[in-house]
PDB file of C-alpha atoms in Angstrom:
ATOM      1  CA  THR A 887      -0.213   5.235 -14.762  1.00 55.00           C
ATOM      2  CA  GLN A 888       2.706   4.775 -12.377  1.00 55.00           C
ATOM      3  CA  LEU A 889       3.351   8.138 -10.763  1.00 79.00           C
ATOM      4  CA  LEU A 890       6.105   7.042  -8.370  1.00 90.00           C
ATOM      5  CA  GLU A 891       9.272   5.221  -9.391  1.00 92.00           C
ATOM      6  CA  GLN A 892      11.494   3.606  -6.787  1.00 94.00           C
ATOM      7  CA  SER A 893      15.125   2.654  -7.151  1.00 95.00           C
ATOM      8  CA  PRO A 894      16.754   0.313  -6.856  1.00 96.00           C
ATOM      9  CA  GLN A 895      14.124  -2.390  -7.405  1.00 94.00           C
ATOM     10  CA  PHE A 896      16.247  -4.998  -5.612  1.00 96.00           C
ATOM     11  CA  LEU A 897      19.010  -4.525  -3.061  1.00 97.00           C
ATOM     12  CA  SER A 898      21.091  -7.178  -1.300  1.00 97.00           C
ATOM     13  CA  ILE A 899      23.640  -6.009   1.253  1.00 97.00           C
ATOM     14  CA  GLN A 900      25.702  -7.306   4.162  1.00 97.00           C
ATOM     15  CA  GLU A 901      24.719  -6.620   7.749  1.00 98.00           C
ATOM     16  CA  GLY A 902      26.243  -3.350   8.948  1.00 97.00           C
ATOM     17  CA  GLU A 903      26.251  -1.610   5.575  1.00 98.00           C
ATOM     18  CA  ASN A 904      24.401   1.619   4.819  1.00 98.00           C
ATOM     19  CA  LEU A 905      21.882   2.021   2.013  1.00 97.00           C
ATOM     20  CA  THR A 906      19.580   4.563   0.394  1.00 98.00           C
ATOM     21  CA  VAL A 907      16.313   3.940  -1.417  1.00 98.00           C
ATOM     22  CA  TYR A 908      14.868   6.587  -3.720  1.00 97.00           C
ATOM     23  CA  CYS A 909      11.286   7.466  -4.615  1.00 96.00           C
ATOM     24  CA  ASN A 910      10.893   9.836  -7.566  1.00 95.00           C
ATOM     25  CA  SER A 911       8.007  11.424  -9.426  1.00 93.00           C
ATOM     26  CA  SER A 912       7.282  14.204 -11.887  1.00 90.00           C
ATOM     27  CA  SER A 913       4.169  15.031  -9.841  1.00 89.00           C
ATOM     28  CA  VAL A 914       3.924  17.136  -6.687  1.00 89.00           C
ATOM     29  CA  PHE A 915       2.455  15.424  -3.643  1.00 89.00           C
ATOM     30  CA  SER A 916       1.009  17.037  -0.548  1.00 87.00           C
ATOM     31  CA  SER A 917       2.535  14.282   1.570  1.00 88.00           C
ATOM     32  CA  LEU A 918       4.499  11.103   1.199  1.00 91.00           C
ATOM     33  CA  GLN A 919       4.440   7.922   3.263  1.00 93.00           C
ATOM     34  CA  TRP A 920       6.911   5.049   3.578  1.00 96.00           C
ATOM     35  CA  TYR A 921       5.764   1.494   4.334  1.00 96.00           C
ATOM     36  CA  ARG A 922       7.539  -1.798   4.975  1.00 97.00           C
ATOM     37  CA  GLN A 923       5.948  -5.071   3.912  1.00 95.00           C
ATOM     38  CA  GLU A 924       7.025  -8.552   4.944  1.00 93.00           C
ATOM     39  CA  PRO A 925       6.177 -11.692   2.935  1.00 89.00           C
ATOM     40  CA  GLY A 926       2.560 -12.790   3.324  1.00 89.00           C
ATOM     41  CA  GLU A 927       1.541  -9.645   5.179  1.00 93.00           C
ATOM     42  CA  GLY A 928       0.126  -6.229   4.417  1.00 94.00           C
ATOM     43  CA  PRO A 929       2.260  -3.058   4.405  1.00 95.00           C
ATOM     44  CA  VAL A 930       2.919  -1.307   7.714  1.00 95.00           C
ATOM     45  CA  LEU A 931       3.350   2.462   7.899  1.00 93.00           C
ATOM     46  CA  LEU A 932       6.822   3.690   8.925  1.00 95.00           C
ATOM     47  CA  VAL A 933       6.540   7.458   8.520  1.00 94.00           C
ATOM     48  CA  THR A 934       4.660  10.333   6.883  1.00 92.00           C
ATOM     49  CA  VAL A 935       6.427  13.477   5.626  1.00 92.00           C
ATOM     50  CA  VAL A 936       4.400  16.520   4.655  1.00 90.00           C
ATOM     51  CA  THR A 937       6.721  19.544   4.326  1.00 91.00           C
ATOM     52  CA  GLY A 938       9.206  20.094   1.487  1.00 92.00           C
ATOM     53  CA  GLY A 939      12.734  19.481   2.821  1.00 94.00           C
ATOM     54  CA  GLU A 940      11.436  17.686   5.905  1.00 95.00           C
ATOM     55  CA  VAL A 941      13.696  15.091   7.508  1.00 97.00           C
ATOM     56  CA  LYS A 942      12.408  12.479   9.949  1.00 96.00           C
ATOM     57  CA  LYS A 943      14.402   9.889  11.828  1.00 97.00           C
ATOM     58  CA  LEU A 944      13.142   6.560  13.123  1.00 95.00           C
ATOM     59  CA  LYS A 945      16.043   4.890  14.969  1.00 96.00           C
ATOM     60  CA  ARG A 946      18.461   3.891  12.162  1.00 97.00           C
ATOM     61  CA  LEU A 947      16.094   5.011   9.389  1.00 97.00           C
ATOM     62  CA  THR A 948      16.198   8.570   7.997  1.00 98.00           C
ATOM     63  CA  PHE A 949      13.467   9.818   5.685  1.00 97.00           C
ATOM     64  CA  GLN A 950      13.666  12.980   3.587  1.00 97.00           C
ATOM     65  CA  PHE A 951      11.027  14.752   1.505  1.00 95.00           C
ATOM     66  CA  GLY A 952      12.387  16.708  -1.448  1.00 95.00           C
ATOM     67  CA  ASP A 953      12.180  20.505  -1.413  1.00 94.00           C
ATOM     68  CA  ALA A 954       9.785  20.448  -4.378  1.00 93.00           C
ATOM     69  CA  ARG A 955       7.719  17.607  -2.824  1.00 91.00           C
ATOM     70  CA  LYS A 956       8.264  15.410  -5.883  1.00 92.00           C
ATOM     71  CA  ASP A 957      10.726  12.931  -4.417  1.00 94.00           C
ATOM     72  CA  SER A 958      11.812  11.258  -1.214  1.00 96.00           C
ATOM     73  CA  SER A 959      14.590   9.076   0.106  1.00 97.00           C
ATOM     74  CA  LEU A 960      14.995   6.471   2.818  1.00 98.00           C
ATOM     75  CA  HIS A 961      18.454   5.955   4.294  1.00 98.00           C
ATOM     76  CA  ILE A 962      19.221   3.021   6.576  1.00 98.00           C
ATOM     77  CA  THR A 963      22.362   3.105   8.692  1.00 98.00           C
ATOM     78  CA  ALA A 964      24.070  -0.127   9.763  1.00 98.00           C
ATOM     79  CA  ALA A 965      21.429  -2.407   8.238  1.00 97.00           C
ATOM     80  CA  GLN A 966      20.326  -5.450  10.203  1.00 97.00           C
ATOM     81  CA  PRO A 967      18.650  -8.688   9.035  1.00 96.00           C
ATOM     82  CA  GLY A 968      15.425  -7.460  10.646  1.00 95.00           C
ATOM     83  CA  ASP A 969      15.347  -4.630   8.083  1.00 96.00           C
ATOM     84  CA  THR A 970      14.733  -7.174   5.311  1.00 96.00           C
ATOM     85  CA  GLY A 971      11.472  -6.530   3.482  1.00 96.00           C
ATOM     86  CA  LEU A 972       9.740  -4.648   0.703  1.00 96.00           C
ATOM     87  CA  TYR A 973       9.855  -0.869   1.116  1.00 97.00           C
ATOM     88  CA  LEU A 974       7.078   1.124  -0.531  1.00 96.00           C
ATOM     89  CA  CYS A 975       6.594   4.866  -0.863  1.00 95.00           C
ATOM     90  CA  ALA A 976       3.113   6.317  -1.357  1.00 92.00           C
ATOM     91  CA  GLY A 977       2.126   9.845  -2.337  1.00 90.00           C
ATOM     92  CA  ASP A 978      -1.045  11.699  -1.465  1.00 84.00           C
ATOM     93  CA  ASN A 979      -2.508  14.014  -4.126  1.00 75.00           C
ATOM     94  CA  ASN A 980      -4.412  16.069  -1.534  1.00 69.00           C
ATOM     95  CA  GLY A 981      -7.492  13.999  -2.195  1.00 73.00           C
ATOM     96  CA  ASN A 982      -8.719  10.627  -1.080  1.00 78.00           C
ATOM     97  CA  GLN A 983      -6.181   8.529  -2.971  1.00 83.00           C
ATOM     98  CA  PHE A 984      -2.646   7.340  -2.346  1.00 86.00           C
ATOM     99  CA  TYR A 985      -0.389   6.371  -5.240  1.00 89.00           C
ATOM    100  CA  PHE A 986       2.167   3.700  -4.381  1.00 91.00           C
ATOM    101  CA  GLY A 987       5.655   3.351  -5.768  1.00 93.00           C
ATOM    102  CA  THR A 988       6.993   0.283  -7.516  1.00 88.00           C
ATOM    103  CA  GLY A 989       8.731  -0.993  -4.366  1.00 93.00           C
ATOM    104  CA  THR A 990      12.303  -1.824  -3.304  1.00 96.00           C
ATOM    105  CA  SER A 991      13.007  -5.350  -2.093  1.00 96.00           C
ATOM    106  CA  LEU A 992      15.780  -5.269   0.514  1.00 97.00           C
ATOM    107  CA  THR A 993      17.688  -8.319   1.735  1.00 97.00           C
ATOM    108  CA  VAL A 994      20.190  -7.907   4.559  1.00 97.00           C
ATOM    109  CA  ILE A 995      22.574 -10.850   4.791  1.00 97.00           C
ATOM    110  CA  PRO A 996      23.843 -11.749   8.286  1.00 96.00           C
TER     111      PRO A 996
ATOM    112  CA  ASN B 927      -9.267  -5.623  18.373  1.00 72.00           C
ATOM    113  CA  ALA B 928      -8.844  -7.828  15.311  1.00 79.00           C
ATOM    114  CA  GLY B 929      -7.874  -4.844  13.097  1.00 92.00           C
ATOM    115  CA  VAL B 930      -8.516  -5.436   9.398  1.00 96.00           C
ATOM    116  CA  THR B 931      -9.537  -8.959   8.452  1.00 96.00           C
ATOM    117  CA  GLN B 932      -9.786 -10.421   4.969  1.00 97.00           C
ATOM    118  CA  THR B 933     -11.280 -13.675   3.723  1.00 97.00           C
ATOM    119  CA  PRO B 934     -10.439 -15.909   2.012  1.00 97.00           C
ATOM    120  CA  LYS B 935      -6.644 -15.976   2.248  1.00 96.00           C
ATOM    121  CA  PHE B 936      -6.289 -17.940  -1.002  1.00 97.00           C
ATOM    122  CA  GLN B 937      -8.693 -18.462  -3.904  1.00 97.00           C
ATOM    123  CA  VAL B 938      -8.518 -20.106  -7.328  1.00 97.00           C
ATOM    124  CA  LEU B 939     -11.165 -19.218  -9.915  1.00 97.00           C
ATOM    125  CA  LYS B 940     -11.868 -20.197 -13.480  1.00 97.00           C
ATOM    126  CA  THR B 941     -12.272 -17.501 -16.112  1.00 97.00           C
ATOM    127  CA  GLY B 942     -15.811 -16.133 -16.035  1.00 97.00           C
ATOM    128  CA  GLN B 943     -16.587 -17.096 -12.445  1.00 97.00           C
ATOM    129  CA  SER B 944     -17.684 -14.497  -9.923  1.00 96.00           C
ATOM    130  CA  MET B 945     -16.721 -14.108  -6.306  1.00 96.00           C
ATOM    131  CA  THR B 946     -16.639 -11.670  -3.406  1.00 98.00           C
ATOM    132  CA  LEU B 947     -13.575 -10.835  -1.356  1.00 98.00           C
ATOM    133  CA  GLN B 948     -14.551  -9.941   2.182  1.00 98.00           C
ATOM    134  CA  CYS B 949     -13.009  -7.158   4.271  1.00 98.00           C
ATOM    135  CA  ALA B 950     -13.979  -6.078   7.762  1.00 97.00           C
ATOM    136  CA  GLN B 951     -12.523  -3.708  10.358  1.00 97.00           C
ATOM    137  CA  ASP B 952     -13.415  -3.214  13.999  1.00 95.00           C
ATOM    138  CA  MET B 953     -11.709   0.160  14.559  1.00 93.00           C
ATOM    139  CA  ASN B 954     -14.694   2.337  13.553  1.00 93.00           C
ATOM    140  CA  HIS B 955     -12.705   3.727  10.630  1.00 94.00           C
ATOM    141  CA  GLU B 956     -14.554   5.826   8.085  1.00 94.00           C
ATOM    142  CA  TYR B 957     -12.110   5.357   5.181  1.00 94.00           C
ATOM    143  CA  MET B 958     -11.665   1.941   3.570  1.00 96.00           C
ATOM    144  CA  SER B 959      -9.945   0.958   0.352  1.00 96.00           C
ATOM    145  CA  TRP B 960      -9.012  -1.965  -1.877  1.00 97.00           C
ATOM    146  CA  TYR B 961      -5.627  -2.355  -3.577  1.00 97.00           C
ATOM    147  CA  ARG B 962      -4.137  -4.963  -5.846  1.00 97.00           C
ATOM    148  CA  GLN B 963      -0.427  -5.774  -5.756  1.00 96.00           C
ATOM    149  CA  ASP B 964       1.392  -7.139  -8.771  1.00 93.00           C
ATOM    150  CA  PRO B 965       5.153  -7.815  -9.116  1.00 83.00           C
ATOM    151  CA  GLY B 966       7.071  -4.660  -9.982  1.00 77.00           C
ATOM    152  CA  MET B 967       3.908  -2.525  -9.818  1.00 79.00           C
ATOM    153  CA  GLY B 968       3.575  -1.673  -6.145  1.00 85.00           C
ATOM    154  CA  LEU B 969      -0.018  -1.317  -4.928  1.00 93.00           C
ATOM    155  CA  ARG B 970      -2.732   0.144  -7.139  1.00 93.00           C
ATOM    156  CA  LEU B 971      -5.984   1.520  -5.771  1.00 94.00           C
ATOM    157  CA  ILE B 972      -9.127  -0.214  -7.073  1.00 96.00           C
ATOM    158  CA  HIS B 973     -11.975   1.409  -5.125  1.00 97.00           C
ATOM    159  CA  TYR B 974     -12.320   3.366  -1.926  1.00 95.00           C
ATOM    160  CA  SER B 975     -15.003   4.586   0.465  1.00 95.00           C
ATOM    161  CA  VAL B 976     -15.022   7.620   2.747  1.00 93.00           C
ATOM    162  CA  GLY B 977     -17.994   6.354   4.751  1.00 94.00           C
ATOM    163  CA  ALA B 978     -21.031   4.089   4.743  1.00 95.00           C
ATOM    164  CA  GLY B 979     -23.035   4.516   1.567  1.00 95.00           C
ATOM    165  CA  ILE B 980     -20.222   6.336  -0.291  1.00 95.00           C
ATOM    166  CA  THR B 981     -17.837   4.674  -2.739  1.00 96.00           C
ATOM    167  CA  ASP B 982     -15.607   5.917  -5.529  1.00 95.00           C
ATOM    168  CA  GLN B 983     -13.257   4.578  -8.165  1.00 94.00           C
ATOM    169  CA  GLY B 984      -9.514   4.420  -7.816  1.00 92.00           C
ATOM    170  CA  GLU B 985      -6.780   3.922 -10.374  1.00 90.00           C
ATOM    171  CA  VAL B 986      -7.842   0.487 -11.703  1.00 94.00           C
ATOM    172  CA  PRO B 987     -11.608  -0.030 -11.096  1.00 96.00           C
ATOM    173  CA  ASN B 988     -12.584  -1.956 -14.242  1.00 96.00           C
ATOM    174  CA  GLY B 989     -13.933  -5.452 -13.541  1.00 96.00           C
ATOM    175  CA  TYR B 990     -14.592  -4.767  -9.852  1.00 97.00           C
ATOM    176  CA  ASN B 991     -17.591  -3.569  -7.865  1.00 97.00           C
ATOM    177  CA  VAL B 992     -17.838  -2.453  -4.243  1.00 97.00           C
ATOM    178  CA  SER B 993     -20.505  -1.426  -1.770  1.00 96.00           C
ATOM    179  CA  ARG B 994     -20.376   0.008   1.761  1.00 97.00           C
ATOM    180  CA  SER B 995     -23.606  -0.696   3.614  1.00 97.00           C
ATOM    181  CA  THR B 996     -21.976  -0.562   7.055  1.00 96.00           C
ATOM    182  CA  THR B 997     -18.930   1.162   8.532  1.00 96.00           C
ATOM    183  CA  GLU B 998     -17.319  -2.195   9.299  1.00 97.00           C
ATOM    184  CA  ASP B 999     -17.571  -4.036   5.969  1.00 97.00           C
ATOM    185  CA  PHE B1000     -16.269  -3.273   2.479  1.00 98.00           C
ATOM    186  CA  PRO B1001     -16.606  -6.270   0.123  1.00 98.00           C
ATOM    187  CA  LEU B1002     -14.984  -6.379  -3.316  1.00 98.00           C
ATOM    188  CA  ARG B1003     -16.854  -8.218  -6.062  1.00 98.00           C
ATOM    189  CA  LEU B1004     -15.400  -9.700  -9.226  1.00 96.00           C
ATOM    190  CA  LEU B1005     -18.312 -10.105 -11.628  1.00 92.00           C
ATOM    191  CA  SER B1006     -16.577 -12.205 -14.316  1.00 96.00           C
ATOM    192  CA  ALA B1007     -13.027 -13.154 -13.395  1.00 96.00           C
ATOM    193  CA  ALA B1008     -10.258 -12.810 -15.970  1.00 97.00           C
ATOM    194  CA  PRO B1009      -6.638 -14.052 -15.849  1.00 97.00           C
ATOM    195  CA  SER B1010      -5.520 -10.404 -15.705  1.00 96.00           C
ATOM    196  CA  GLN B1011      -7.138 -10.220 -12.258  1.00 97.00           C
ATOM    197  CA  THR B1012      -4.664 -12.734 -10.852  1.00 97.00           C
ATOM    198  CA  SER B1013      -3.054 -10.741  -8.048  1.00 97.00           C
ATOM    199  CA  VAL B1014      -2.785 -10.216  -4.316  1.00 97.00           C
ATOM    200  CA  TYR B1015      -5.590  -8.047  -2.984  1.00 98.00           C
ATOM    201  CA  PHE B1016      -5.256  -5.884   0.113  1.00 98.00           C
ATOM    202  CA  CYS B1017      -7.945  -4.082   2.034  1.00 97.00           C
ATOM    203  CA  ALA B1018      -6.988  -1.079   4.161  1.00 96.00           C
ATOM    204  CA  SER B1019      -8.725   1.290   6.540  1.00 94.00           C
ATOM    205  CA  SER B1020      -7.985   4.564   8.300  1.00 90.00           C
ATOM    206  CA  TYR B1021      -9.875   6.866  10.648  1.00 86.00           C
ATOM    207  CA  VAL B1022     -10.536   9.293   7.815  1.00 79.00           C
ATOM    208  CA  ALA B1023      -8.923   9.967   4.433  1.00 75.00           C
ATOM    209  CA  GLY B1024      -5.740  11.982   4.249  1.00 73.00           C
ATOM    210  CA  PRO B1025      -2.033  11.833   5.049  1.00 71.00           C
ATOM    211  CA  TYR B1026      -2.243  12.318   8.805  1.00 73.00           C
ATOM    212  CA  ASN B1027      -4.180   9.127   9.268  1.00 77.00           C
ATOM    213  CA  GLU B1028      -2.361   5.809   9.241  1.00 83.00           C
ATOM    214  CA  GLN B1029      -3.743   3.200   6.872  1.00 88.00           C
ATOM    215  CA  PHE B1030      -3.987  -0.263   8.430  1.00 92.00           C
ATOM    216  CA  PHE B1031      -3.767  -3.119   5.957  1.00 95.00           C
ATOM    217  CA  GLY B1032      -5.263  -6.585   6.119  1.00 96.00           C
ATOM    218  CA  PRO B1033      -3.182  -9.731   5.484  1.00 95.00           C
ATOM    219  CA  GLY B1034      -4.241  -9.979   1.836  1.00 96.00           C
ATOM    220  CA  THR B1035      -6.090 -12.422  -0.435  1.00 97.00           C
ATOM    221  CA  ARG B1036      -4.031 -14.242  -3.046  1.00 97.00           C
ATOM    222  CA  LEU B1037      -6.263 -14.808  -6.109  1.00 97.00           C
ATOM    223  CA  THR B1038      -5.422 -16.950  -9.119  1.00 97.00           C
ATOM    224  CA  VAL B1039      -7.668 -16.923 -12.196  1.00 97.00           C
ATOM    225  CA  LEU B1040      -7.128 -19.816 -14.590  1.00 96.00           C
TER     226      LEU B1040
END
């Protein structure tokens, strides 16, 4: 059962462009995390959001948790080649398990 | 600190063979977990442990066994490999379970079952 759907699945943009990645679910999560994964490596945590409507910024990355805690978005301003990677969202069901999204593969072309 | 280590990095098995994927962490983390990653599917939780001697099933546990005899080690066993188990396997650990604790992932084991 895939609880979290991410869109788009693939994204290829030019350096300097802005982009938004979406993470949607019909389930409510107590928190949501965003990870970035590079080829041949494990995911690395970028941010955790826990309050409905919460917005967190990490340099050029802005993360938002939906008011109903069912969805989240990641916005990147002025993308750079170093932003290239697989972006994964993961929701916590207030237990001991995280449910990962389907992933968005981002390529930033110099 | 080495963080989370996984061995082997690559493995090819024939259908029906058994093997153990090793995972170790040196951060004294209580929570450890195993995920598999397939194209277009993200990561799916196989098994997890909240401490030594305690394990539980995740989203896709069938065909896999785990044990947690020490805090440091959390091996994943495939009893009779099947082609459907071809995947990349990641081990992760965090101080305790829950959203306020960052999960640290190992580099992964790429498994092919023929």
